[in-house]
CSV table of N, CA and C in Angstrom, one decimal:
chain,number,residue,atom,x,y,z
A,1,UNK,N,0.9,-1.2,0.0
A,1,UNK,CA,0.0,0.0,0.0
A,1,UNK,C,0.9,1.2,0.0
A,2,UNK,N,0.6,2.5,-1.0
A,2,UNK,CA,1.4,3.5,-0.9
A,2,UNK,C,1.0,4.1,-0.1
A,3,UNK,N,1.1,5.5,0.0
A,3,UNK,CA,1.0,6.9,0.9
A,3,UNK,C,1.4,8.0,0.0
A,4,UNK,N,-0.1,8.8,0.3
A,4,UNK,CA,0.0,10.0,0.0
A,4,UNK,C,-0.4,11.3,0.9
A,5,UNK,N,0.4,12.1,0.5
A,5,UNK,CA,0.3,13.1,1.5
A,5,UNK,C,-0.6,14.5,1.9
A,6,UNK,N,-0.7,14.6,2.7
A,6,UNK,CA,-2.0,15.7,2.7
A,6,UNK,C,-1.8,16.4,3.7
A,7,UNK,N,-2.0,18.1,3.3
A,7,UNK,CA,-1.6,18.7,4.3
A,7,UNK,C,-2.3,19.8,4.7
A,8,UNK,N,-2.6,20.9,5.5
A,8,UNK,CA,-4.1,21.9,5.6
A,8,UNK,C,-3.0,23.3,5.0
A,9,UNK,N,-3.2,23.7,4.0
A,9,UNK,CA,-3.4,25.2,3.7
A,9,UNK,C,-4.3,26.0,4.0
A,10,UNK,N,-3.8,27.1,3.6
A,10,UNK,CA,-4.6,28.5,3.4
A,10,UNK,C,-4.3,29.2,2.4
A,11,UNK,N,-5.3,29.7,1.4
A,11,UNK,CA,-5.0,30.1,0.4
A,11,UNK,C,-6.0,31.1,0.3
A,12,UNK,N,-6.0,32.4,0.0
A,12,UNK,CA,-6.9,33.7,0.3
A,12,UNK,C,-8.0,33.4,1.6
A,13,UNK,N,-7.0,33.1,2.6
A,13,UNK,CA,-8.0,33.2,3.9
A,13,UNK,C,-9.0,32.3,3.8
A,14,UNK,N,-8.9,31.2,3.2
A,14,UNK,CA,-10.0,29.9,3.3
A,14,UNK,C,-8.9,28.7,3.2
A,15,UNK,N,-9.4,28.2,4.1
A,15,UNK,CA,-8.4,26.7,4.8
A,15,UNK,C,-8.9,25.4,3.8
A,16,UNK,N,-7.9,24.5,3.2
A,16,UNK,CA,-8.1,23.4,2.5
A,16,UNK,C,-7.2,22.4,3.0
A,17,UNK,N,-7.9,21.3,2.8
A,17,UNK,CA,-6.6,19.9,2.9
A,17,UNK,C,-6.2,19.6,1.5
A,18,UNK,N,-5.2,19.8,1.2
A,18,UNK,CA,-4.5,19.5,0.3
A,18,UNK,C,-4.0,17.9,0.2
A,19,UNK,N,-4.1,17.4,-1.0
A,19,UNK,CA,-3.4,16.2,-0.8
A,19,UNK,C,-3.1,15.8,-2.1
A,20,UNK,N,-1.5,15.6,-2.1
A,20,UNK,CA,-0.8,15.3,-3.7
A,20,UNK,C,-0.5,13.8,-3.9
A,21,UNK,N,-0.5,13.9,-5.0
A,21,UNK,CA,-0.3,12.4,-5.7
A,21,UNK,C,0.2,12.6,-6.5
A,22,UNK,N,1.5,12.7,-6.6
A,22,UNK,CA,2.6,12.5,-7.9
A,22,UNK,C,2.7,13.9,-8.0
A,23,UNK,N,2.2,14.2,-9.5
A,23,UNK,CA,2.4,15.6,-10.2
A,23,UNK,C,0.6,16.3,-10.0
A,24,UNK,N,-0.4,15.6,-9.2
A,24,UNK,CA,-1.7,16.0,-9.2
A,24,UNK,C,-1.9,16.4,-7.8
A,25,UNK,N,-2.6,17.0,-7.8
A,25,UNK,CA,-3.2,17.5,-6.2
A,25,UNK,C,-4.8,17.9,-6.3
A,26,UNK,N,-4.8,17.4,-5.3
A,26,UNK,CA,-6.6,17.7,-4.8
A,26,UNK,C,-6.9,18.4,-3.9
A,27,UNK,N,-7.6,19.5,-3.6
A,27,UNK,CA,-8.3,20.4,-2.3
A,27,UNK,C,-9.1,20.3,-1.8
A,28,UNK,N,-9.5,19.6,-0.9
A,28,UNK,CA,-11.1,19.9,-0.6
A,28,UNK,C,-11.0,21.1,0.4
A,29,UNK,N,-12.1,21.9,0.8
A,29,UNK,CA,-12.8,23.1,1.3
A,29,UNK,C,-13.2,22.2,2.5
A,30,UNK,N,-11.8,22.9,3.7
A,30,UNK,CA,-12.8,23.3,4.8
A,30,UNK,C,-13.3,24.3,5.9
A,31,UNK,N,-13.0,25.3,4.9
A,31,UNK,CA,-13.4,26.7,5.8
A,31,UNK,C,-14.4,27.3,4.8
A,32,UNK,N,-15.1,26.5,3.6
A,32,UNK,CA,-15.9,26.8,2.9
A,32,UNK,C,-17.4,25.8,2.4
A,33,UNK,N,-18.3,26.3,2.0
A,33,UNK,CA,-19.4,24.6,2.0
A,33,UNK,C,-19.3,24.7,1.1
A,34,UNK,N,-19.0,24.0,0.2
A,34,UNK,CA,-18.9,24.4,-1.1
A,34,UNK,C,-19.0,22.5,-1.8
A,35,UNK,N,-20.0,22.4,-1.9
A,35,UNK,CA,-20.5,20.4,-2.1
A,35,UNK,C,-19.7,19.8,-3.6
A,36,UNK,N,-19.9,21.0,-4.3
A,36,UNK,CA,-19.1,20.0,-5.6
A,36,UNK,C,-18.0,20.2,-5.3
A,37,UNK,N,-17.2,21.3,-4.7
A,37,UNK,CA,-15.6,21.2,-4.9
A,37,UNK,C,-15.2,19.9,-4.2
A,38,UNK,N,-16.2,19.1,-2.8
A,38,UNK,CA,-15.9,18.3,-2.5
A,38,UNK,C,-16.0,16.9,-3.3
A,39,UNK,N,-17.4,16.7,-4.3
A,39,UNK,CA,-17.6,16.0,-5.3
A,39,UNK,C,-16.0,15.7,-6.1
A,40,UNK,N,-16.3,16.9,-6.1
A,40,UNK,CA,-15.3,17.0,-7.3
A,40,UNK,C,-13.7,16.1,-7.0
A,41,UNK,N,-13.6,16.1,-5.7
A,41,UNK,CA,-12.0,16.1,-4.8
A,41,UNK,C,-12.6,14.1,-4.8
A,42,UNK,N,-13.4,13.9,-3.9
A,42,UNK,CA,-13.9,12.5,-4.1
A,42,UNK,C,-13.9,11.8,-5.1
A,43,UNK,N,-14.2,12.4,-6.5
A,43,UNK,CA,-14.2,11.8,-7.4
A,43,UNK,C,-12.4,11.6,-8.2
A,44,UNK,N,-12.0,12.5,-8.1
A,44,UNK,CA,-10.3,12.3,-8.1
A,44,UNK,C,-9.9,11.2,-7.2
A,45,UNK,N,-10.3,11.3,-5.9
A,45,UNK,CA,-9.4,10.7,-5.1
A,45,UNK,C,-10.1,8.9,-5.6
A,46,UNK,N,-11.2,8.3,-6.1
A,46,UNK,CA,-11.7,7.0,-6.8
A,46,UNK,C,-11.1,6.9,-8.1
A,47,UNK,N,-10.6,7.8,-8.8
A,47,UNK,CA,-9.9,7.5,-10.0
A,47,UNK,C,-8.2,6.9,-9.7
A,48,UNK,N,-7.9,7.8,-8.3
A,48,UNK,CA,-6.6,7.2,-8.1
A,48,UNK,C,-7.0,5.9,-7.7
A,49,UNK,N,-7.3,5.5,-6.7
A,49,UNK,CA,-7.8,3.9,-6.2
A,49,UNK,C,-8.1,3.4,-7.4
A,50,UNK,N,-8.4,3.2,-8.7
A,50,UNK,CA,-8.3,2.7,-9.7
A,50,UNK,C,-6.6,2.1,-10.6
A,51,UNK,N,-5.7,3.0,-9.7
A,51,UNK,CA,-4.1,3.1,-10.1
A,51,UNK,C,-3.5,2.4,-9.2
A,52,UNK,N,-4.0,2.6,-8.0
A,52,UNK,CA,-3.2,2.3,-6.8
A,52,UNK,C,-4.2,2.1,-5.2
A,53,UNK,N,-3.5,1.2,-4.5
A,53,UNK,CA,-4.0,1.3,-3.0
A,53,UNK,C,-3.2,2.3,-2.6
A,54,UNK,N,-3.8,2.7,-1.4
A,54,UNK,CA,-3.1,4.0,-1.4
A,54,UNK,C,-3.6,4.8,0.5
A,55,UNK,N,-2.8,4.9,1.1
A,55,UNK,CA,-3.6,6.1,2.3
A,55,UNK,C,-3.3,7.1,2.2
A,56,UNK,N,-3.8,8.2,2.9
A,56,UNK,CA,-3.2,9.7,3.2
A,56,UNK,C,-3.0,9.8,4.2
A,57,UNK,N,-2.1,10.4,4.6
A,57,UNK,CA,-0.9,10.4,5.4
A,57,UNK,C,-0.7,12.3,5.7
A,58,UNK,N,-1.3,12.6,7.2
A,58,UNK,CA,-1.0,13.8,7.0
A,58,UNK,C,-0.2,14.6,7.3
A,59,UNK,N,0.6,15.5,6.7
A,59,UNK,CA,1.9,15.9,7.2
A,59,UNK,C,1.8,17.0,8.3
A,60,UNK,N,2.9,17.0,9.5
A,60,UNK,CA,2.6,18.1,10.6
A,60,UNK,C,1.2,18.5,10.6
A,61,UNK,N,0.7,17.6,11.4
A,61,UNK,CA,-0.8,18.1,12.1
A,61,UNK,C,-0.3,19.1,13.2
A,62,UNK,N,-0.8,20.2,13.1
A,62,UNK,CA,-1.1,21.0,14.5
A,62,UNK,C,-2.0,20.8,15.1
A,63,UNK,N,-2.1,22.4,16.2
A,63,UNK,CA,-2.7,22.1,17.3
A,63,UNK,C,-3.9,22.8,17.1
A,64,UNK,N,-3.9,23.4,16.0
A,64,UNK,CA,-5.3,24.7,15.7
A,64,UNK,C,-6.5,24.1,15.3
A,65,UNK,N,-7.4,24.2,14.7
A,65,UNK,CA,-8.5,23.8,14.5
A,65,UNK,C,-8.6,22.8,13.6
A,66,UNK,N,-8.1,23.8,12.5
A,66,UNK,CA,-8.3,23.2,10.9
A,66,UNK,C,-7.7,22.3,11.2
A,67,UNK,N,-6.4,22.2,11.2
A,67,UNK,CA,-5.9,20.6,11.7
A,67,UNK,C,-6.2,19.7,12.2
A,68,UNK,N,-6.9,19.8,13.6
A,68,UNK,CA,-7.7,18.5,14.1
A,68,UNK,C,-8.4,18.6,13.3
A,69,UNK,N,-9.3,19.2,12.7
A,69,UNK,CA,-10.3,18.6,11.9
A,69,UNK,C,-10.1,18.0,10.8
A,70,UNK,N,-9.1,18.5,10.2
A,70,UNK,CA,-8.2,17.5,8.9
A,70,UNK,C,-7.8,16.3,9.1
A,71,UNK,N,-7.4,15.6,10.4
A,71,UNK,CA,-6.5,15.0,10.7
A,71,UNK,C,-7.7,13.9,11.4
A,72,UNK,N,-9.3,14.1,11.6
A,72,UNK,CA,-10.1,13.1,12.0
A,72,UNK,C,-10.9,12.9,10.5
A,73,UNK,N,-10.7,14.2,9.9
A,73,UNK,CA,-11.4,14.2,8.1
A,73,UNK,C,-10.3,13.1,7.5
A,74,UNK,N,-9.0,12.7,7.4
A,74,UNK,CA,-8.3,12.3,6.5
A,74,UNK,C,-8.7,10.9,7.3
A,75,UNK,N,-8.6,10.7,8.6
A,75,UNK,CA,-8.8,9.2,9.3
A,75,UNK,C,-9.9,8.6,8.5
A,76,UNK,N,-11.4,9.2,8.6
A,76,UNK,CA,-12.5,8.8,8.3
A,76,UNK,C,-12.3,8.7,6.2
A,77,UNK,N,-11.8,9.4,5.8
A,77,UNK,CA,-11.4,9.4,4.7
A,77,UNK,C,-10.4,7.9,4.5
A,78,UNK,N,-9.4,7.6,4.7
A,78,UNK,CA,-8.6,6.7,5.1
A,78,UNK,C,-10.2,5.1,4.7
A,79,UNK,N,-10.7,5.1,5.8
A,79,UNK,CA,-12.0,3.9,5.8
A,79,UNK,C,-12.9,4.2,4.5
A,80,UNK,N,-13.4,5.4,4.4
A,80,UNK,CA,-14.2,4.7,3.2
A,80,UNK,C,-13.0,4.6,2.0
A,81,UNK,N,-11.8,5.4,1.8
A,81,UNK,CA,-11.1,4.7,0.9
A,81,UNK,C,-10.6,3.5,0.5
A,82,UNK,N,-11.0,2.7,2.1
A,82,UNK,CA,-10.7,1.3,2.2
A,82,UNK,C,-11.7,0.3,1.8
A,83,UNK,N,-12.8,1.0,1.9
A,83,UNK,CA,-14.2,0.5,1.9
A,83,UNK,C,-14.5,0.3,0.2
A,84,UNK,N,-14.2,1.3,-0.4
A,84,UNK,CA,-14.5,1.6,-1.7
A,84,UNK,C,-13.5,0.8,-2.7
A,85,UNK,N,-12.4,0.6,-2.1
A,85,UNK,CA,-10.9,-0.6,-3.0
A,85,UNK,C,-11.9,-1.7,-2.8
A,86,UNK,N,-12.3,-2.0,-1.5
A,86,UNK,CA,-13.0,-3.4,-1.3
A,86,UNK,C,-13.9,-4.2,-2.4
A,87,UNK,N,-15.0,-3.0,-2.4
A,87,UNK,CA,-16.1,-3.1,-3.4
A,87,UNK,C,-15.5,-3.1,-5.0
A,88,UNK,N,-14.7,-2.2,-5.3
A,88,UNK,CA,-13.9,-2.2,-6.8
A,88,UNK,C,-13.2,-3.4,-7.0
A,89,UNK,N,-12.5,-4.3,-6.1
A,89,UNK,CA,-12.0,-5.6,-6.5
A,89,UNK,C,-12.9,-6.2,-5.9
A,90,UNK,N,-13.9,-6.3,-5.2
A,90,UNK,CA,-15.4,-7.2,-5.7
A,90,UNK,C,-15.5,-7.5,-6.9
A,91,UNK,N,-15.9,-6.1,-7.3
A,91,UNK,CA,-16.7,-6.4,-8.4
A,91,UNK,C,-15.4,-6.3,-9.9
A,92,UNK,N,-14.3,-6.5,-9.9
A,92,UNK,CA,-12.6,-7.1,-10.9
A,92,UNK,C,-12.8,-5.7,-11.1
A,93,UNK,N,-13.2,-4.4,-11.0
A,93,UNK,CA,-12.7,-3.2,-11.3
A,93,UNK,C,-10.8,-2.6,-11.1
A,94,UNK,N,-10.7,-3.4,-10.0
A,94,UNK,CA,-9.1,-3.4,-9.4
A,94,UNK,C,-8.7,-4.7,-9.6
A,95,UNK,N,-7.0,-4.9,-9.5
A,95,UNK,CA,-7.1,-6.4,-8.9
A,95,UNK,C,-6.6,-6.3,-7.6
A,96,UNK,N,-7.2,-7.1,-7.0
A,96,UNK,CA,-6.6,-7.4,-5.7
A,96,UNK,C,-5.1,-7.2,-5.3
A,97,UNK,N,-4.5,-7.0,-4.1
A,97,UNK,CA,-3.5,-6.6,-3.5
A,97,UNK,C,-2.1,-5.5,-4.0
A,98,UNK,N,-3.0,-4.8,-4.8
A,98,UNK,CA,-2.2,-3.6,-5.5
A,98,UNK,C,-1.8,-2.4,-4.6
């Protein structure tokens, strides 16, 4: 299983978890509601699980907010990413132990 890394920015005063894969990176919003940018970040992060098994792994968690909440958002993220490999080599979309 690899690791990828994810880490909380701020970028014009709205906080994001960042998380890179290779030469790509994904943001989701969380100092914003913003439902498709999250769609949108979910649906990247199932195209990778199609390449690879994979966790995120988050770099320097602090002590401030956005962090803990990044850092219980990447855990719970972590299981259904686990959840969702499961079901894709159910059904031969993956192969097993990649």
């Amino acid at each position: 299983m690899g690791t990828i890394s994810a880490e909380v920015v701020e970028i014009e005063e709205k906080h994001f978890i960042r998380i890179i894969n290779a030469d790509e990176e994904v943001k989701i919003p969380l100092s914003d509601d913003k439902p498709n940018d999250v769609k949108s970040a979910f649906n990247q992060l199932i195209m990778w699980i199609k390449e690879t098994n994979y966790e995120i792994e988050m770099e320097d968690v602090g002590t401030d907010l956005f962090s803990q909440v990044a850092k219980e958002y990447i855990s719970q993220l972590n299981r259904e990413i686990q959840e969702v490999r499961g079901e894709m080599e159910d059904l031969d979309l993956v192969e097993s132990g990649d």
